Amino acid sequence: ERRRLEVVVEQLALAAAILLTFPTTDTATAFEVSRVCLDVGQTHGVPPAVCVGVAWVESGFTPAIRNDRTGACGLMQVMPRSKARPWGYPRSCEEMQQIDIGADAGGWALARWMRLTPNMARALERYNTGYIAELKPRGERYRRKVLRHVRRLRQHHLSTHNNLTNLLDPLGFGL
């Protein structure tokens, strides 16, 4: 029961932080993004705030989006024809546009770069550019943009989480 309440508080805090960080986001979208990014954190070890930052920069939290120039699809703009395919990821953009599948594929790809590079900054650059060295300036701009959102999101998340915990403590929940 306590663990379940902790999960609910974590999702509420992350959804509230999304709404505070990205004020044009509607409540239902904030809850969906918080849910899938917490799942990505559990499954792949990607910090949920980083998942949220990537999802915002890549798609503006629009899972049905497709980049006509690159062919990338879904919440985290994963290439359906990428190297993720042999591990069971969808081959079609339509499948990648399902929020859970797109987030999981993006989380898998980002976690892979986290293992192959020395730090999160490089992992984000590689998530954006792959191995293409000529794209390094674009990758650096992308990394700065994502991390700027992550910092703001983490500030809102921490204060919201503390407020929720303080609200529930007098009620005997002891989080």
mmCIF file with all atom_site columns, C-alpha atoms in Angstrom, residues 1-173:
data_model
loop_
_atom_site.group_PDB
_atom_site.id
_atom_site.type_symbol
_atom_site.label_atom_id
_atom_site.label_alt_id
_atom_site.label_comp_id
_atom_site.label_asym_id
_atom_site.label_entity_id
_atom_site.label_seq_id
_atom_site.pdbx_PDB_ins_code
_atom_site.Cartn_x
_atom_site.Cartn_y
_atom_site.Cartn_z
_atom_site.occupancy
_atom_site.B_iso_or_equiv
_atom_site.pdbx_formal_charge
_atom_site.auth_seq_id
_atom_site.auth_comp_id
_atom_site.auth_asym_id
_atom_site.auth_atom_id
_atom_site.pdbx_PDB_model_num
ATOM 1   C CA . GLU A 1 1   ? 0.000  0.000  0.000   1.00 0.00 ? 1   GLU A CA 1
ATOM 2   C CA . ARG A 1 2   ? 2.780  2.431  0.943   1.00 0.00 ? 2   ARG A CA 1
ATOM 3   C CA . ARG A 1 3   ? 4.772  1.652  -2.241  1.00 0.00 ? 3   ARG A CA 1
ATOM 4   C CA . ARG A 1 4   ? 1.682  2.216  -4.347  1.00 0.00 ? 4   ARG A CA 1
ATOM 5   C CA . LEU A 1 5   ? 1.120  5.601  -2.692  1.00 0.00 ? 5   LEU A CA 1
ATOM 6   C CA . GLU A 1 6   ? 4.780  6.526  -3.317  1.00 0.00 ? 6   GLU A CA 1
ATOM 7   C CA . VAL A 1 7   ? 4.331  5.726  -7.013  1.00 0.00 ? 7   VAL A CA 1
ATOM 8   C CA . VAL A 1 8   ? 1.174  7.847  -7.194  1.00 0.00 ? 8   VAL A CA 1
ATOM 9   C CA . VAL A 1 9   ? 2.904  10.762 -5.446  1.00 0.00 ? 9   VAL A CA 1
ATOM 10  C CA . GLU A 1 10  ? 5.870  10.442 -7.830  1.00 0.00 ? 10  GLU A CA 1
ATOM 11  C CA . GLN A 1 11  ? 3.603  10.486 -10.882 1.00 0.00 ? 11  GLN A CA 1
ATOM 12  C CA . LEU A 1 12  ? 1.601  13.435 -9.519  1.00 0.00 ? 12  LEU A CA 1
ATOM 13  C CA . ALA A 1 13  ? 4.787  15.359 -8.755  1.00 0.00 ? 13  ALA A CA 1
ATOM 14  C CA . LEU A 1 14  ? 6.241  14.684 -12.205 1.00 0.00 ? 14  LEU A CA 1
ATOM 15  C CA . ALA A 1 15  ? 2.974  15.575 -13.962 1.00 0.00 ? 15  ALA A CA 1
ATOM 16  C CA . ALA A 1 16  ? 2.721  18.811 -11.954 1.00 0.00 ? 16  ALA A CA 1
ATOM 17  C CA . ALA A 1 17  ? 6.350  19.618 -12.781 1.00 0.00 ? 17  ALA A CA 1
ATOM 18  C CA . ILE A 1 18  ? 5.590  19.066 -16.482 1.00 0.00 ? 18  ILE A CA 1
ATOM 19  C CA . LEU A 1 19  ? 2.642  21.466 -16.254 1.00 0.00 ? 19  LEU A CA 1
ATOM 20  C CA . LEU A 1 20  ? 4.783  24.086 -14.492 1.00 0.00 ? 20  LEU A CA 1
ATOM 21  C CA . THR A 1 21  ? 7.756  23.684 -16.837 1.00 0.00 ? 21  THR A CA 1
ATOM 22  C CA . PHE A 1 22  ? 5.761  23.467 -20.066 1.00 0.00 ? 22  PHE A CA 1
ATOM 23  C CA . PRO A 1 23  ? 2.640  25.598 -19.392 1.00 0.00 ? 23  PRO A CA 1
ATOM 24  C CA . THR A 1 24  ? 1.048  24.942 -22.793 1.00 0.00 ? 24  THR A CA 1
ATOM 25  C CA . THR A 1 25  ? 0.715  21.235 -21.952 1.00 0.00 ? 25  THR A CA 1
ATOM 26  C CA . ASP A 1 26  ? -2.732 19.936 -21.005 1.00 0.00 ? 26  ASP A CA 1
ATOM 27  C CA . THR A 1 27  ? -3.241 17.889 -17.842 1.00 0.00 ? 27  THR A CA 1
ATOM 28  C CA . ALA A 1 28  ? -4.036 14.572 -19.581 1.00 0.00 ? 28  ALA A CA 1
ATOM 29  C CA . THR A 1 29  ? -0.856 14.801 -21.664 1.00 0.00 ? 29  THR A CA 1
ATOM 30  C CA . ALA A 1 30  ? 1.217  15.654 -18.587 1.00 0.00 ? 30  ALA A CA 1
ATOM 31  C CA . PHE A 1 31  ? -0.071 12.545 -16.802 1.00 0.00 ? 31  PHE A CA 1
ATOM 32  C CA . GLU A 1 32  ? 0.547  10.302 -19.831 1.00 0.00 ? 32  GLU A CA 1
ATOM 33  C CA . VAL A 1 33  ? 4.083  11.622 -20.338 1.00 0.00 ? 33  VAL A CA 1
ATOM 34  C CA . SER A 1 34  ? 4.859  11.297 -16.626 1.00 0.00 ? 34  SER A CA 1
ATOM 35  C CA . ARG A 1 35  ? 3.575  7.702  -16.651 1.00 0.00 ? 35  ARG A CA 1
ATOM 36  C CA . VAL A 1 36  ? 5.593  6.583  -19.674 1.00 0.00 ? 36  VAL A CA 1
ATOM 37  C CA . CYS A 1 37  ? 8.752  8.401  -18.544 1.00 0.00 ? 37  CYS A CA 1
ATOM 38  C CA . LEU A 1 38  ? 8.565  6.820  -15.093 1.00 0.00 ? 38  LEU A CA 1
ATOM 39  C CA . ASP A 1 39  ? 8.195  3.452  -16.876 1.00 0.00 ? 39  ASP A CA 1
ATOM 40  C CA . VAL A 1 40  ? 11.225 4.243  -19.074 1.00 0.00 ? 40  VAL A CA 1
ATOM 41  C CA . GLY A 1 41  ? 13.160 5.045  -15.899 1.00 0.00 ? 41  GLY A CA 1
ATOM 42  C CA . GLN A 1 42  ? 12.212 1.720  -14.345 1.00 0.00 ? 42  GLN A CA 1
ATOM 43  C CA . THR A 1 43  ? 12.800 -0.335 -17.484 1.00 0.00 ? 43  THR A CA 1
ATOM 44  C CA . HIS A 1 44  ? 15.885 1.277  -18.998 1.00 0.00 ? 44  HIS A CA 1
ATOM 45  C CA . GLY A 1 45  ? 17.468 3.371  -16.237 1.00 0.00 ? 45  GLY A CA 1
ATOM 46  C CA . VAL A 1 46  ? 16.911 6.670  -18.034 1.00 0.00 ? 46  VAL A CA 1
ATOM 47  C CA . PRO A 1 47  ? 16.189 9.427  -15.510 1.00 0.00 ? 47  PRO A CA 1
ATOM 48  C CA . PRO A 1 48  ? 12.496 10.362 -15.936 1.00 0.00 ? 48  PRO A CA 1
ATOM 49  C CA . ALA A 1 49  ? 13.338 14.077 -16.161 1.00 0.00 ? 49  ALA A CA 1
ATOM 50  C CA . VAL A 1 50  ? 15.692 13.352 -19.074 1.00 0.00 ? 50  VAL A CA 1
ATOM 51  C CA . CYS A 1 51  ? 12.986 11.286 -20.779 1.00 0.00 ? 51  CYS A CA 1
ATOM 52  C CA . VAL A 1 52  ? 10.577 14.218 -20.381 1.00 0.00 ? 52  VAL A CA 1
ATOM 53  C CA . GLY A 1 53  ? 13.161 16.682 -21.710 1.00 0.00 ? 53  GLY A CA 1
ATOM 54  C CA . VAL A 1 54  ? 13.855 14.554 -24.774 1.00 0.00 ? 54  VAL A CA 1
ATOM 55  C CA . ALA A 1 55  ? 10.132 14.007 -25.406 1.00 0.00 ? 55  ALA A CA 1
ATOM 56  C CA . TRP A 1 56  ? 9.490  17.767 -25.255 1.00 0.00 ? 56  TRP A CA 1
ATOM 57  C CA . VAL A 1 57  ? 12.358 18.695 -27.564 1.00 0.00 ? 57  VAL A CA 1
ATOM 58  C CA . GLU A 1 58  ? 11.657 15.863 -29.991 1.00 0.00 ? 58  GLU A CA 1
ATOM 59  C CA . SER A 1 59  ? 7.874  16.024 -30.287 1.00 0.00 ? 59  SER A CA 1
ATOM 60  C CA . GLY A 1 60  ? 6.413  18.666 -27.981 1.00 0.00 ? 60  GLY A CA 1
ATOM 61  C CA . PHE A 1 61  ? 4.691  15.683 -26.263 1.00 0.00 ? 61  PHE A CA 1
ATOM 62  C CA . THR A 1 62  ? 2.867  14.740 -29.470 1.00 0.00 ? 62  THR A CA 1
ATOM 63  C CA . PRO A 1 63  ? 3.145  10.956 -29.897 1.00 0.00 ? 63  PRO A CA 1
ATOM 64  C CA . ALA A 1 64  ? 1.444  10.907 -33.298 1.00 0.00 ? 64  ALA A CA 1
ATOM 65  C CA . ILE A 1 65  ? 4.044  13.180 -34.891 1.00 0.00 ? 65  ILE A CA 1
ATOM 66  C CA . ARG A 1 66  ? 6.268  12.123 -37.781 1.00 0.00 ? 66  ARG A CA 1
ATOM 67  C CA . ASN A 1 67  ? 9.258  13.993 -39.169 1.00 0.00 ? 67  ASN A CA 1
ATOM 68  C CA . ASP A 1 68  ? 8.819  13.861 -42.933 1.00 0.00 ? 68  ASP A CA 1
ATOM 69  C CA . ARG A 1 69  ? 12.463 14.817 -43.543 1.00 0.00 ? 69  ARG A CA 1
ATOM 70  C CA . THR A 1 70  ? 14.092 12.127 -41.367 1.00 0.00 ? 70  THR A CA 1
ATOM 71  C CA . GLY A 1 71  ? 11.316 9.564  -40.952 1.00 0.00 ? 71  GLY A CA 1
ATOM 72  C CA . ALA A 1 72  ? 11.572 9.675  -37.148 1.00 0.00 ? 72  ALA A CA 1
ATOM 73  C CA . CYS A 1 73  ? 8.291  8.952  -35.370 1.00 0.00 ? 73  CYS A CA 1
ATOM 74  C CA . GLY A 1 74  ? 6.572  9.173  -32.041 1.00 0.00 ? 74  GLY A CA 1
ATOM 75  C CA . LEU A 1 75  ? 7.013  10.834 -28.685 1.00 0.00 ? 75  LEU A CA 1
ATOM 76  C CA . MET A 1 76  ? 10.805 10.533 -28.685 1.00 0.00 ? 76  MET A CA 1
ATOM 77  C CA . GLN A 1 77  ? 11.272 10.629 -32.483 1.00 0.00 ? 77  GLN A CA 1
ATOM 78  C CA . VAL A 1 78  ? 12.842 7.205  -33.001 1.00 0.00 ? 78  VAL A CA 1
ATOM 79  C CA . MET A 1 79  ? 13.699 6.022  -36.487 1.00 0.00 ? 79  MET A CA 1
ATOM 80  C CA . PRO A 1 80  ? 11.598 2.914  -37.184 1.00 0.00 ? 80  PRO A CA 1
ATOM 81  C CA . ARG A 1 81  ? 14.367 1.610  -39.407 1.00 0.00 ? 81  ARG A CA 1
ATOM 82  C CA . SER A 1 82  ? 17.045 2.142  -36.721 1.00 0.00 ? 82  SER A CA 1
ATOM 83  C CA . LYS A 1 83  ? 19.243 -0.499 -35.144 1.00 0.00 ? 83  LYS A CA 1
ATOM 84  C CA . ALA A 1 84  ? 16.570 -0.952 -32.457 1.00 0.00 ? 84  ALA A CA 1
ATOM 85  C CA . ARG A 1 85  ? 14.580 -3.070 -34.900 1.00 0.00 ? 85  ARG A CA 1
ATOM 86  C CA . PRO A 1 86  ? 16.469 -6.374 -34.359 1.00 0.00 ? 86  PRO A CA 1
ATOM 87  C CA . TRP A 1 87  ? 15.562 -6.209 -30.660 1.00 0.00 ? 87  TRP A CA 1
ATOM 88  C CA . GLY A 1 88  ? 11.870 -6.302 -31.404 1.00 0.00 ? 88  GLY A CA 1
ATOM 89  C CA . TYR A 1 89  ? 10.975 -2.670 -31.927 1.00 0.00 ? 89  TYR A CA 1
ATOM 90  C CA . PRO A 1 90  ? 8.231  -1.804 -34.367 1.00 0.00 ? 90  PRO A CA 1
ATOM 91  C CA . ARG A 1 91  ? 8.995  -1.504 -37.997 1.00 0.00 ? 91  ARG A CA 1
ATOM 92  C CA . SER A 1 92  ? 6.251  0.972  -38.788 1.00 0.00 ? 92  SER A CA 1
ATOM 93  C CA . CYS A 1 93  ? 5.807  4.586  -37.865 1.00 0.00 ? 93  CYS A CA 1
ATOM 94  C CA . GLU A 1 94  ? 2.184  3.840  -36.926 1.00 0.00 ? 94  GLU A CA 1
ATOM 95  C CA . GLU A 1 95  ? 3.336  1.483  -34.173 1.00 0.00 ? 95  GLU A CA 1
ATOM 96  C CA . MET A 1 96  ? 6.025  3.913  -32.977 1.00 0.00 ? 96  MET A CA 1
ATOM 97  C CA . GLN A 1 97  ? 3.333  6.585  -32.643 1.00 0.00 ? 97  GLN A CA 1
ATOM 98  C CA . GLN A 1 98  ? 1.700  4.670  -29.789 1.00 0.00 ? 98  GLN A CA 1
ATOM 99  C CA . ILE A 1 99  ? 2.918  6.556  -26.723 1.00 0.00 ? 99  ILE A CA 1
ATOM 100 C CA . ASP A 1 100 ? 4.070  3.488  -24.760 1.00 0.00 ? 100 ASP A CA 1
ATOM 101 C CA . ILE A 1 101 ? 5.934  1.913  -27.683 1.00 0.00 ? 101 ILE A CA 1
ATOM 102 C CA . GLY A 1 102 ? 7.538  5.170  -28.819 1.00 0.00 ? 102 GLY A CA 1
ATOM 103 C CA . ALA A 1 103 ? 8.674  6.052  -25.299 1.00 0.00 ? 103 ALA A CA 1
ATOM 104 C CA . ASP A 1 104 ? 10.044 2.557  -24.692 1.00 0.00 ? 104 ASP A CA 1
ATOM 105 C CA . ALA A 1 105 ? 11.974 2.576  -27.979 1.00 0.00 ? 105 ALA A CA 1
ATOM 106 C CA . GLY A 1 106 ? 13.362 6.045  -27.239 1.00 0.00 ? 106 GLY A CA 1
ATOM 107 C CA . GLY A 1 107 ? 14.270 4.964  -23.710 1.00 0.00 ? 107 GLY A CA 1
ATOM 108 C CA . TRP A 1 108 ? 16.021 1.874  -25.037 1.00 0.00 ? 108 TRP A CA 1
ATOM 109 C CA . ALA A 1 109 ? 18.018 3.948  -27.544 1.00 0.00 ? 109 ALA A CA 1
ATOM 110 C CA . LEU A 1 110 ? 18.978 6.603  -24.978 1.00 0.00 ? 110 LEU A CA 1
ATOM 111 C CA . ALA A 1 111 ? 19.966 3.937  -22.422 1.00 0.00 ? 111 ALA A CA 1
ATOM 112 C CA . ARG A 1 112 ? 22.173 2.345  -25.076 1.00 0.00 ? 112 ARG A CA 1
ATOM 113 C CA . TRP A 1 113 ? 23.965 5.667  -25.648 1.00 0.00 ? 113 TRP A CA 1
ATOM 114 C CA . MET A 1 114 ? 24.263 6.120  -21.873 1.00 0.00 ? 114 MET A CA 1
ATOM 115 C CA . ARG A 1 115 ? 26.175 2.818  -21.725 1.00 0.00 ? 115 ARG A CA 1
ATOM 116 C CA . LEU A 1 116 ? 28.388 3.619  -24.737 1.00 0.00 ? 116 LEU A CA 1
ATOM 117 C CA . THR A 1 117 ? 29.382 7.195  -23.849 1.00 0.00 ? 117 THR A CA 1
ATOM 118 C CA . PRO A 1 118 ? 31.139 8.671  -20.820 1.00 0.00 ? 118 PRO A CA 1
ATOM 119 C CA . ASN A 1 119 ? 28.289 10.874 -19.574 1.00 0.00 ? 119 ASN A CA 1
ATOM 120 C CA . MET A 1 120 ? 24.713 12.044 -20.085 1.00 0.00 ? 120 MET A CA 1
ATOM 121 C CA . ALA A 1 121 ? 25.774 15.058 -22.162 1.00 0.00 ? 121 ALA A CA 1
ATOM 122 C CA . ARG A 1 122 ? 27.462 12.833 -24.752 1.00 0.00 ? 122 ARG A CA 1
ATOM 123 C CA . ALA A 1 123 ? 24.607 10.331 -24.633 1.00 0.00 ? 123 ALA A CA 1
ATOM 124 C CA . LEU A 1 124 ? 22.133 13.082 -25.524 1.00 0.00 ? 124 LEU A CA 1
ATOM 125 C CA . GLU A 1 125 ? 24.335 14.316 -28.360 1.00 0.00 ? 125 GLU A CA 1
ATOM 126 C CA . ARG A 1 126 ? 24.574 10.793 -29.769 1.00 0.00 ? 126 ARG A CA 1
ATOM 127 C CA . TYR A 1 127 ? 20.846 10.217 -29.334 1.00 0.00 ? 127 TYR A CA 1
ATOM 128 C CA . ASN A 1 128 ? 20.348 13.189 -31.635 1.00 0.00 ? 128 ASN A CA 1
ATOM 129 C CA . THR A 1 129 ? 23.136 12.619 -34.165 1.00 0.00 ? 129 THR A CA 1
ATOM 130 C CA . GLY A 1 130 ? 24.220 8.991  -33.909 1.00 0.00 ? 130 GLY A CA 1
ATOM 131 C CA . TYR A 1 131 ? 27.810 8.405  -34.942 1.00 0.00 ? 131 TYR A CA 1
ATOM 132 C CA . ILE A 1 132 ? 27.912 11.190 -37.536 1.00 0.00 ? 132 ILE A CA 1
ATOM 133 C CA . ALA A 1 133 ? 30.829 13.405 -36.447 1.00 0.00 ? 133 ALA A CA 1
ATOM 134 C CA . GLU A 1 134 ? 29.919 16.252 -38.818 1.00 0.00 ? 134 GLU A CA 1
ATOM 135 C CA . LEU A 1 135 ? 26.692 16.770 -36.875 1.00 0.00 ? 135 LEU A CA 1
ATOM 136 C CA . LYS A 1 136 ? 28.537 17.524 -33.619 1.00 0.00 ? 136 LYS A CA 1
ATOM 137 C CA . PRO A 1 137 ? 27.468 21.220 -33.423 1.00 0.00 ? 137 PRO A CA 1
ATOM 138 C CA . ARG A 1 138 ? 23.821 20.200 -33.866 1.00 0.00 ? 138 ARG A CA 1
ATOM 139 C CA . GLY A 1 139 ? 24.233 17.557 -31.155 1.00 0.00 ? 139 GLY A CA 1
ATOM 140 C CA . GLU A 1 140 ? 25.709 20.111 -28.764 1.00 0.00 ? 140 GLU A CA 1
ATOM 141 C CA . ARG A 1 141 ? 22.799 22.521 -29.342 1.00 0.00 ? 141 ARG A CA 1
ATOM 142 C CA . TYR A 1 142 ? 20.354 19.653 -28.815 1.00 0.00 ? 142 TYR A CA 1
ATOM 143 C CA . ARG A 1 143 ? 22.067 18.603 -25.562 1.00 0.00 ? 143 ARG A CA 1
ATOM 144 C CA . ARG A 1 144 ? 21.982 22.166 -24.196 1.00 0.00 ? 144 ARG A CA 1
ATOM 145 C CA . LYS A 1 145 ? 18.300 22.521 -25.054 1.00 0.00 ? 145 LYS A CA 1
ATOM 146 C CA . VAL A 1 146 ? 17.302 19.201 -23.442 1.00 0.00 ? 146 VAL A CA 1
ATOM 147 C CA . LEU A 1 147 ? 19.383 19.813 -20.304 1.00 0.00 ? 147 LEU A CA 1
ATOM 148 C CA . ARG A 1 148 ? 17.963 23.332 -19.892 1.00 0.00 ? 148 ARG A CA 1
ATOM 149 C CA . HIS A 1 149 ? 14.464 21.800 -19.777 1.00 0.00 ? 149 HIS A CA 1
ATOM 150 C CA . VAL A 1 150 ? 15.665 19.011 -17.467 1.00 0.00 ? 150 VAL A CA 1
ATOM 151 C CA . ARG A 1 151 ? 17.055 21.530 -14.952 1.00 0.00 ? 151 ARG A CA 1
ATOM 152 C CA . ARG A 1 152 ? 13.810 23.514 -14.881 1.00 0.00 ? 152 ARG A CA 1
ATOM 153 C CA . LEU A 1 153 ? 11.738 20.337 -14.643 1.00 0.00 ? 153 LEU A CA 1
ATOM 154 C CA . ARG A 1 154 ? 13.827 18.967 -11.758 1.00 0.00 ? 154 ARG A CA 1
ATOM 155 C CA . GLN A 1 155 ? 13.390 22.219 -9.792  1.00 0.00 ? 155 GLN A CA 1
ATOM 156 C CA . HIS A 1 156 ? 9.609  22.077 -10.201 1.00 0.00 ? 156 HIS A CA 1
ATOM 157 C CA . HIS A 1 157 ? 9.557  18.336 -9.519  1.00 0.00 ? 157 HIS A CA 1
ATOM 158 C CA . LEU A 1 158 ? 11.498 18.624 -6.266  1.00 0.00 ? 158 LEU A CA 1
ATOM 159 C CA . SER A 1 159 ? 9.336  21.419 -4.879  1.00 0.00 ? 159 SER A CA 1
ATOM 160 C CA . THR A 1 160 ? 6.105  19.706 -5.962  1.00 0.00 ? 160 THR A CA 1
ATOM 161 C CA . HIS A 1 161 ? 7.207  16.362 -4.505  1.00 0.00 ? 161 HIS A CA 1
ATOM 162 C CA . ASN A 1 162 ? 8.131  18.035 -1.206  1.00 0.00 ? 162 ASN A CA 1
ATOM 163 C CA . ASN A 1 163 ? 4.784  19.862 -1.097  1.00 0.00 ? 163 ASN A CA 1
ATOM 164 C CA . LEU A 1 164 ? 2.849  16.635 -1.717  1.00 0.00 ? 164 LEU A CA 1
ATOM 165 C CA . THR A 1 165 ? 4.862  14.788 0.917   1.00 0.00 ? 165 THR A CA 1
ATOM 166 C CA . ASN A 1 166 ? 4.313  17.592 3.451   1.00 0.00 ? 166 ASN A CA 1
ATOM 167 C CA . LEU A 1 167 ? 0.605  17.534 2.669   1.00 0.00 ? 167 LEU A CA 1
ATOM 168 C CA . LEU A 1 168 ? 0.323  13.762 3.191   1.00 0.00 ? 168 LEU A CA 1
ATOM 169 C CA . ASP A 1 169 ? 2.563  13.453 6.287   1.00 0.00 ? 169 ASP A CA 1
ATOM 170 C CA . PRO A 1 170 ? 0.049  14.925 8.779   1.00 0.00 ? 170 PRO A CA 1
ATOM 171 C CA . LEU A 1 171 ? -2.525 12.461 7.418   1.00 0.00 ? 171 LEU A CA 1
ATOM 172 C CA . GLY A 1 172 ? -0.383 9.578  8.641   1.00 0.00 ? 172 GLY A CA 1
ATOM 173 C CA . PHE A 1 173 ? 1.044  8.398  5.312   1.00 0.00 ? 173 PHE A CA 1
#
